[in-house]
Amino acid sequence: MKKVFSLLAIIAIVLVSNCTEIPENNDPVIGIWSDVEVTAASKTSKGGTTIRKEWIFNDAYLGRYHQKSNGSITFKTDFKWSYDNDTYTISYPGTDMEDKIVSMKASAEGSSLADSQGNIMALRE
C-alpha cells in the first residue's frame, strides 16, 4: 500500500510542477541603458572625468545600477522597476536615491528613457 501512495504522490508532484508556468516578460525596456557625462580638464586637474551611469533591466522586474568614474566602479546597487500607464518607475531600495519615473521614447537615433520634462536619462545600448 505504501508503494501505491508513493507512486500517487510522485505523479501528483509531477503534474503540479508541469502545470505551473512562469509568465514571460517581453517588455522593451529589458536590456542595458546608459548615460555618459564627460567633463573637460581644468586648470587644477590635468585630465577630464568620464562618468558613466548604467542600468541593466531584467525580466524579473529587477535590475542592477552601476556608476563608473574613469572606468572604475564608484557605486553599484540593485533596483526594482515597474510599468504602468506608459511610464516606468525605478526604485532603489536600501539607498537614499529618489525613485525615477521615466518613459521610453523612440527616435531615428534609437530608444531613450526620458523623465516627465523630456530630459533624457539614458540611451539603449
CSV table of N, CA and C in Angstrom, one decimal:
chain,number,residue,atom,x,y,z
A,1,MET,N,0.8,-1.2,0.0
A,1,MET,CA,0.0,0.0,0.0
A,1,MET,C,0.9,1.3,0.0
A,2,LYS,N,2.0,1.2,0.7
A,2,LYS,CA,2.9,2.3,0.7
A,2,LYS,C,3.4,2.7,-0.7
A,3,LYS,N,3.7,1.6,-1.5
A,3,LYS,CA,4.2,1.9,-2.8
A,3,LYS,C,3.1,2.6,-3.7
A,4,VAL,N,1.9,2.2,-3.5
A,4,VAL,CA,0.8,2.9,-4.3
A,4,VAL,C,0.7,4.4,-3.9
A,5,PHE,N,0.7,4.7,-2.6
A,5,PHE,CA,0.7,6.1,-2.1
A,5,PHE,C,1.9,6.8,-2.6
A,6,SER,N,3.1,6.2,-2.6
A,6,SER,CA,4.3,6.9,-3.0
A,6,SER,C,4.2,7.2,-4.5
A,7,LEU,N,3.7,6.2,-5.3
A,7,LEU,CA,3.6,6.4,-6.7
A,7,LEU,C,2.6,7.5,-7.0
A,8,LEU,N,1.4,7.6,-6.3
A,8,LEU,CA,0.4,8.6,-6.5
A,8,LEU,C,1.0,10.0,-6.1
A,9,ALA,N,1.8,10.0,-5.0
A,9,ALA,CA,2.4,11.3,-4.6
A,9,ALA,C,3.4,11.8,-5.7
A,10,ILE,N,4.2,10.9,-6.2
A,10,ILE,CA,5.1,11.3,-7.3
A,10,ILE,C,4.4,11.8,-8.5
A,11,ILE,N,3.3,11.1,-8.9
A,11,ILE,CA,2.5,11.6,-10.0
A,11,ILE,C,1.9,12.9,-9.8
A,12,ALA,N,1.4,13.1,-8.6
A,12,ALA,CA,0.8,14.4,-8.2
A,12,ALA,C,1.8,15.6,-8.3
A,13,ILE,N,3.0,15.3,-7.8
A,13,ILE,CA,4.1,16.3,-7.8
A,13,ILE,C,4.5,16.7,-9.2
A,14,VAL,N,4.6,15.7,-10.1
A,14,VAL,CA,5.0,15.9,-11.5
A,14,VAL,C,3.9,16.7,-12.2
A,15,LEU,N,2.6,16.3,-11.9
A,15,LEU,CA,1.5,17.1,-12.6
A,15,LEU,C,1.5,18.5,-12.1
A,16,VAL,N,1.6,18.7,-10.8
A,16,VAL,CA,1.6,20.1,-10.3
A,16,VAL,C,2.7,20.9,-10.9
A,17,SER,N,3.9,20.4,-10.9
A,17,SER,CA,5.1,21.1,-11.3
A,17,SER,C,5.0,21.4,-12.8
A,18,ASN,N,4.4,20.6,-13.6
A,18,ASN,CA,4.3,20.8,-15.0
A,18,ASN,C,3.2,21.8,-15.4
A,19,CYS,N,2.2,22.0,-14.5
A,19,CYS,CA,1.1,22.9,-14.7
A,19,CYS,C,1.4,24.3,-14.5
A,20,THR,N,2.4,24.6,-13.6
A,20,THR,CA,2.8,26.0,-13.3
A,20,THR,C,3.8,26.4,-14.3
A,21,GLU,N,3.6,27.6,-14.8
A,21,GLU,CA,4.5,28.2,-15.9
A,21,GLU,C,4.8,29.6,-15.5
A,22,ILE,N,6.0,30.0,-15.6
A,22,ILE,CA,6.5,31.3,-15.3
A,22,ILE,C,6.1,32.2,-16.5
A,23,PRO,N,5.3,33.3,-16.2
A,23,PRO,CA,4.9,34.2,-17.3
A,23,PRO,C,6.2,34.8,-18.0
A,24,GLU,N,6.2,34.9,-19.3
A,24,GLU,CA,7.3,35.5,-20.0
A,24,GLU,C,7.1,37.0,-20.0
A,25,ASN,N,8.2,37.7,-19.7
A,25,ASN,CA,8.2,39.2,-19.7
A,25,ASN,C,9.0,39.7,-21.0
A,26,ASN,N,8.3,40.2,-21.9
A,26,ASN,CA,8.9,40.7,-23.2
A,26,ASN,C,8.9,42.2,-23.2
A,27,ASP,N,9.0,42.9,-22.1
A,27,ASP,CA,8.9,44.4,-22.1
A,27,ASP,C,10.1,44.9,-22.8
A,28,PRO,N,9.9,46.0,-23.6
A,28,PRO,CA,11.0,46.5,-24.4
A,28,PRO,C,12.1,47.2,-23.6
A,29,VAL,N,11.9,47.5,-22.3
A,29,VAL,CA,12.9,48.1,-21.5
A,29,VAL,C,14.0,47.1,-21.1
A,30,ILE,N,13.8,45.9,-21.2
A,30,ILE,CA,14.8,44.9,-20.8
A,30,ILE,C,16.0,45.0,-21.6
A,31,GLY,N,17.1,45.2,-21.0
A,31,GLY,CA,18.4,45.3,-21.6
A,31,GLY,C,19.3,46.3,-20.9
A,32,ILE,N,20.3,46.8,-21.5
A,32,ILE,CA,21.3,47.8,-20.9
A,32,ILE,C,21.0,49.2,-21.4
A,33,TRP,N,20.9,50.1,-20.5
A,33,TRP,CA,20.7,51.5,-20.8
A,33,TRP,C,21.9,52.3,-20.1
A,34,SER,N,22.4,53.3,-20.8
A,34,SER,CA,23.5,54.1,-20.2
A,34,SER,C,23.4,55.6,-20.5
A,35,ASP,N,24.2,56.3,-19.6
A,35,ASP,CA,24.3,57.7,-19.8
A,35,ASP,C,25.8,58.1,-19.5
A,36,VAL,N,26.4,58.8,-20.4
A,36,VAL,CA,27.8,59.2,-20.2
A,36,VAL,C,28.0,60.7,-20.1
A,37,GLU,N,28.7,61.1,-19.1
A,37,GLU,CA,29.0,62.6,-18.9
A,37,GLU,C,30.5,62.7,-19.0
A,38,VAL,N,30.9,63.6,-19.8
A,38,VAL,CA,32.4,63.9,-19.9
A,38,VAL,C,32.6,65.4,-19.5
A,39,THR,N,33.5,65.6,-18.6
A,39,THR,CA,33.9,66.9,-18.2
A,39,THR,C,35.4,67.1,-18.7
A,40,ALA,N,35.6,68.3,-19.2
A,40,ALA,CA,36.9,68.7,-19.7
A,40,ALA,C,37.9,68.9,-18.6
A,41,ALA,N,39.2,68.9,-18.9
A,41,ALA,CA,40.2,69.2,-18.0
A,41,ALA,C,40.2,70.6,-17.6
A,42,SER,N,40.5,70.9,-16.3
A,42,SER,CA,40.5,72.3,-15.9
A,42,SER,C,42.0,72.7,-15.5
A,43,LYS,N,42.1,73.9,-15.0
A,43,LYS,CA,43.5,74.3,-14.6
A,43,LYS,C,44.0,73.6,-13.4
A,44,THR,N,43.1,73.1,-12.5
A,44,THR,CA,43.5,72.4,-11.3
A,44,THR,C,43.7,70.9,-11.6
A,45,SER,N,43.0,70.3,-12.6
A,45,SER,CA,43.2,68.9,-12.8
A,45,SER,C,43.6,68.7,-14.3
A,46,LYS,N,44.6,67.8,-14.5
A,46,LYS,CA,45.2,67.7,-15.8
A,46,LYS,C,44.2,66.9,-16.8
A,47,GLY,N,43.5,65.9,-16.3
A,47,GLY,CA,42.7,65.1,-17.1
A,47,GLY,C,41.2,65.4,-16.8
A,48,GLY,N,40.4,65.1,-17.8
A,48,GLY,CA,39.0,65.2,-17.7
A,48,GLY,C,38.4,64.0,-16.9
A,49,THR,N,37.1,64.1,-16.7
A,49,THR,CA,36.5,63.0,-16.0
A,49,THR,C,35.4,62.5,-16.8
A,50,THR,N,35.2,61.1,-16.9
A,50,THR,CA,34.1,60.5,-17.6
A,50,THR,C,33.3,59.7,-16.6
A,51,ILE,N,32.0,60.1,-16.4
A,51,ILE,CA,31.1,59.4,-15.5
A,51,ILE,C,30.1,58.7,-16.4
A,52,ARG,N,30.0,57.4,-16.2
A,52,ARG,CA,29.1,56.5,-16.9
A,52,ARG,C,28.1,56.0,-15.9
A,53,LYS,N,26.8,56.1,-16.2
A,53,LYS,CA,25.8,55.5,-15.4
A,53,LYS,C,25.1,54.4,-16.3
A,54,GLU,N,24.9,53.3,-15.6
A,54,GLU,CA,24.4,52.1,-16.4
A,54,GLU,C,23.3,51.4,-15.6
A,55,TRP,N,22.2,51.2,-16.3
A,55,TRP,CA,21.0,50.5,-15.8
A,55,TRP,C,20.9,49.2,-16.6
A,56,ILE,N,20.8,48.1,-15.9
A,56,ILE,CA,20.6,46.8,-16.6
A,56,ILE,C,19.3,46.2,-16.1
A,57,PHE,N,18.3,46.3,-17.0
A,57,PHE,CA,16.9,45.8,-16.6
A,57,PHE,C,16.8,44.3,-17.0
A,58,ASN,N,16.2,43.5,-16.1
A,58,ASN,CA,16.0,42.1,-16.4
A,58,ASN,C,14.5,41.8,-16.4
A,59,ASP,N,14.1,40.6,-16.8
A,59,ASP,CA,12.7,40.3,-17.0
A,59,ASP,C,12.0,39.9,-15.7
A,60,ALA,N,12.7,40.0,-14.5
A,60,ALA,CA,12.0,39.7,-13.2
A,60,ALA,C,11.7,41.0,-12.5
A,61,TYR,N,11.6,42.1,-13.2
A,61,TYR,CA,11.3,43.4,-12.7
A,61,TYR,C,12.3,43.9,-11.7
A,62,LEU,N,13.6,43.4,-11.9
A,62,LEU,CA,14.7,43.8,-11.1
A,62,LEU,C,15.8,44.3,-12.0
A,63,GLY,N,16.9,44.9,-11.4
A,63,GLY,CA,18.0,45.3,-12.3
A,63,GLY,C,19.2,45.7,-11.4
A,64,ARG,N,20.3,46.1,-12.1
A,64,ARG,CA,21.5,46.5,-11.4
A,64,ARG,C,21.9,47.9,-12.0
A,65,TYR,N,22.2,48.8,-11.1
A,65,TYR,CA,22.7,50.1,-11.4
A,65,TYR,C,24.2,50.2,-11.1
A,66,HIS,N,25.0,50.7,-12.1
A,66,HIS,CA,26.4,51.0,-11.8
A,66,HIS,C,26.7,52.5,-12.1
A,67,GLN,N,27.6,53.0,-11.4
A,67,GLN,CA,28.1,54.4,-11.7
A,67,GLN,C,29.6,54.2,-11.7
A,68,LYS,N,30.2,54.6,-12.9
A,68,LYS,CA,31.7,54.4,-13.0
A,68,LYS,C,32.3,55.8,-13.3
A,69,SER,N,33.5,56.0,-12.7
A,69,SER,CA,34.2,57.2,-12.9
A,69,SER,C,35.6,56.8,-13.5
A,70,ASN,N,35.8,57.3,-14.8
A,70,ASN,CA,37.0,56.9,-15.5
A,70,ASN,C,37.3,55.4,-15.5
A,71,GLY,N,36.2,54.7,-15.7
A,71,GLY,CA,36.3,53.2,-15.9
A,71,GLY,C,36.2,52.4,-14.6
A,72,SER,N,36.3,53.0,-13.4
A,72,SER,CA,36.3,52.3,-12.2
A,72,SER,C,34.9,52.5,-11.6
A,73,ILE,N,34.3,51.4,-11.1
A,73,ILE,CA,33.0,51.4,-10.4
A,73,ILE,C,33.1,52.2,-9.1
A,74,THR,N,32.3,53.2,-9.0
A,74,THR,CA,32.3,54.0,-7.8
A,74,THR,C,31.0,53.8,-6.9
A,75,PHE,N,30.0,53.2,-7.6
A,75,PHE,CA,28.7,53.0,-6.8
A,75,PHE,C,28.0,51.9,-7.6
A,76,LYS,N,27.4,50.9,-6.9
A,76,LYS,CA,26.5,50.0,-7.6
A,76,LYS,C,25.4,49.6,-6.6
A,77,THR,N,24.2,49.3,-7.1
A,77,THR,CA,23.1,48.9,-6.3
A,77,THR,C,22.1,48.1,-7.2
A,78,ASP,N,21.2,47.4,-6.5
A,78,ASP,CA,20.1,46.8,-7.2
A,78,ASP,C,19.0,47.7,-7.3
A,79,PHE,N,18.1,47.5,-8.2
A,79,PHE,CA,16.8,48.3,-8.3
A,79,PHE,C,15.7,47.5,-8.7
A,80,LYS,N,14.5,48.0,-8.4
A,80,LYS,CA,13.2,47.4,-8.8
A,80,LYS,C,12.6,48.3,-9.8
A,81,TRP,N,11.9,47.7,-10.8
A,81,TRP,CA,11.2,48.5,-11.8
A,81,TRP,C,9.8,48.0,-12.0
A,82,SER,N,8.9,48.9,-12.4
A,82,SER,CA,7.5,48.5,-12.7
A,82,SER,C,7.0,49.4,-13.9
A,83,TYR,N,6.0,48.9,-14.5
A,83,TYR,CA,5.5,49.6,-15.7
A,83,TYR,C,4.0,49.8,-15.5
A,84,ASP,N,3.5,51.0,-15.7
A,84,ASP,CA,2.1,51.4,-15.5
A,84,ASP,C,1.8,52.7,-16.3
A,85,ASN,N,0.8,52.7,-17.1
A,85,ASN,CA,0.3,53.8,-17.9
A,85,ASN,C,1.5,54.5,-18.7
A,86,ASP,N,2.2,53.7,-19.5
A,86,ASP,CA,3.3,54.1,-20.3
A,86,ASP,C,4.4,54.8,-19.6
A,87,THR,N,4.6,54.5,-18.3
A,87,THR,CA,5.7,55.0,-17.6
A,87,THR,C,6.4,53.9,-16.8
A,88,TYR,N,7.6,54.0,-16.6
A,88,TYR,CA,8.4,53.1,-15.8
A,88,TYR,C,8.8,53.8,-14.5
A,89,THR,N,8.6,53.1,-13.4
A,89,THR,CA,9.1,53.6,-12.1
A,89,THR,C,10.2,52.7,-11.6
A,90,ILE,N,11.4,53.4,-11.4
A,90,ILE,CA,12.6,52.8,-10.9
A,90,ILE,C,12.8,53.2,-9.5
A,91,SER,N,12.9,52.2,-8.6
A,91,SER,CA,13.2,52.5,-7.2
A,91,SER,C,14.4,51.7,-6.7
A,92,TYR,N,15.1,52.3,-5.8
A,92,TYR,CA,16.4,51.8,-5.4
A,92,TYR,C,16.3,51.5,-3.9
A,93,PRO,N,15.8,50.4,-3.5
A,93,PRO,CA,15.6,50.1,-2.1
A,93,PRO,C,17.0,50.0,-1.3
A,94,GLY,N,17.0,50.5,-0.1
A,94,GLY,CA,18.2,50.4,0.7
A,94,GLY,C,19.2,51.6,0.4
A,95,THR,N,18.8,52.5,-0.4
A,95,THR,CA,19.6,53.7,-0.7
A,95,THR,C,18.9,54.9,-0.5
A,96,ASP,N,19.5,56.1,-0.5
A,96,ASP,CA,18.8,57.3,-0.4
A,96,ASP,C,18.5,58.0,-1.8
A,97,MET,N,18.7,57.2,-2.8
A,97,MET,CA,18.4,57.6,-4.2
A,97,MET,C,16.8,57.7,-4.4
A,98,GLU,N,16.4,58.8,-5.0
A,98,GLU,CA,15.0,59.0,-5.2
A,98,GLU,C,14.5,58.1,-6.3
A,99,ASP,N,13.2,57.7,-6.3
A,99,ASP,CA,12.6,57.0,-7.3
A,99,ASP,C,12.6,57.8,-8.6
A,100,LYS,N,12.7,57.1,-9.7
A,100,LYS,CA,12.7,57.8,-11.0
A,100,LYS,C,11.5,57.3,-11.8
A,101,ILE,N,10.8,58.3,-12.4
A,101,ILE,CA,9.6,57.9,-13.2
A,101,ILE,C,10.0,58.4,-14.6
A,102,VAL,N,10.1,57.4,-15.5
A,102,VAL,CA,10.6,57.7,-16.9
A,102,VAL,C,9.6,57.1,-17.9
A,103,SER,N,9.8,57.5,-19.1
A,103,SER,CA,9.0,56.9,-20.2
A,103,SER,C,10.0,56.6,-21.4
A,104,MET,N,9.6,55.6,-22.2
A,104,MET,CA,10.5,55.3,-23.3
A,104,MET,C,10.1,56.1,-24.5
A,105,LYS,N,11.2,56.7,-25.2
A,105,LYS,CA,11.0,57.4,-26.4
A,105,LYS,C,11.8,56.8,-27.5
A,106,ALA,N,11.2,56.7,-28.7
A,106,ALA,CA,11.9,56.1,-29.8
A,106,ALA,C,12.1,57.2,-30.9
A,107,SER,N,13.3,57.2,-31.5
A,107,SER,CA,13.7,58.2,-32.5
A,107,SER,C,14.6,57.5,-33.5
A,108,ALA,N,15.0,58.2,-34.5
A,108,ALA,CA,15.8,57.7,-35.6
A,108,ALA,C,17.2,57.2,-35.0
A,109,GLU,N,17.7,57.9,-33.9
A,109,GLU,CA,18.9,57.6,-33.3
A,109,GLU,C,18.9,56.3,-32.4
A,110,GLY,N,17.7,56.0,-32.0
A,110,GLY,CA,17.5,54.8,-31.1
A,110,GLY,C,16.5,55.1,-30.0
A,111,SER,N,16.4,54.2,-29.0
A,111,SER,CA,15.5,54.4,-27.9
A,111,SER,C,16.2,55.1,-26.8
A,112,SER,N,15.4,55.8,-26.0
A,112,SER,CA,15.9,56.5,-24.8
A,112,SER,C,14.8,56.5,-23.7
A,113,LEU,N,15.3,56.7,-22.5
A,113,LEU,CA,14.4,56.8,-21.4
A,113,LEU,C,14.5,58.3,-21.0
A,114,ALA,N,13.3,58.9,-20.9
A,114,ALA,CA,13.2,60.3,-20.5
A,114,ALA,C,12.3,60.6,-19.4
A,115,ASP,N,12.6,61.6,-18.6
A,115,ASP,CA,11.7,62.0,-17.5
A,115,ASP,C,10.5,62.7,-18.0
A,116,SER,N,9.6,63.2,-17.1
A,116,SER,CA,8.4,63.8,-17.5
A,116,SER,C,8.6,65.2,-18.2
A,117,GLN,N,9.7,65.8,-18.0
A,117,GLN,CA,10.0,67.1,-18.7
A,117,GLN,C,10.7,66.8,-20.0
A,118,GLY,N,11.0,65.6,-20.4
A,118,GLY,CA,11.6,65.3,-21.7
A,118,GLY,C,13.1,65.2,-21.6
A,119,ASN,N,13.7,65.3,-20.4
A,119,ASN,CA,15.2,65.2,-20.3
A,119,ASN,C,15.6,63.7,-20.4
A,120,ILE,N,16.5,63.5,-21.2
A,120,ILE,CA,17.0,62.1,-21.4
A,120,ILE,C,17.8,61.6,-20.3
A,121,MET,N,17.4,60.5,-19.7
A,121,MET,CA,18.1,59.8,-18.6
A,121,MET,C,19.1,58.8,-19.1
A,122,ALA,N,18.8,58.0,-20.1
A,122,ALA,CA,19.7,57.0,-20.6
A,122,ALA,C,19.3,56.6,-22.0
A,123,LEU,N,20.3,56.1,-22.8
A,123,LEU,CA,20.1,55.6,-24.1
A,123,LEU,C,20.3,54.1,-24.1
A,124,ARG,N,19.6,53.4,-25.0
A,124,ARG,CA,19.7,51.9,-25.1
A,124,ARG,C,21.0,51.6,-25.8
A,125,GLU,N,21.7,50.6,-25.3
A,125,GLU,CA,23.0,50.2,-25.9
A,125,GLU,C,22.7,49.1,-26.9
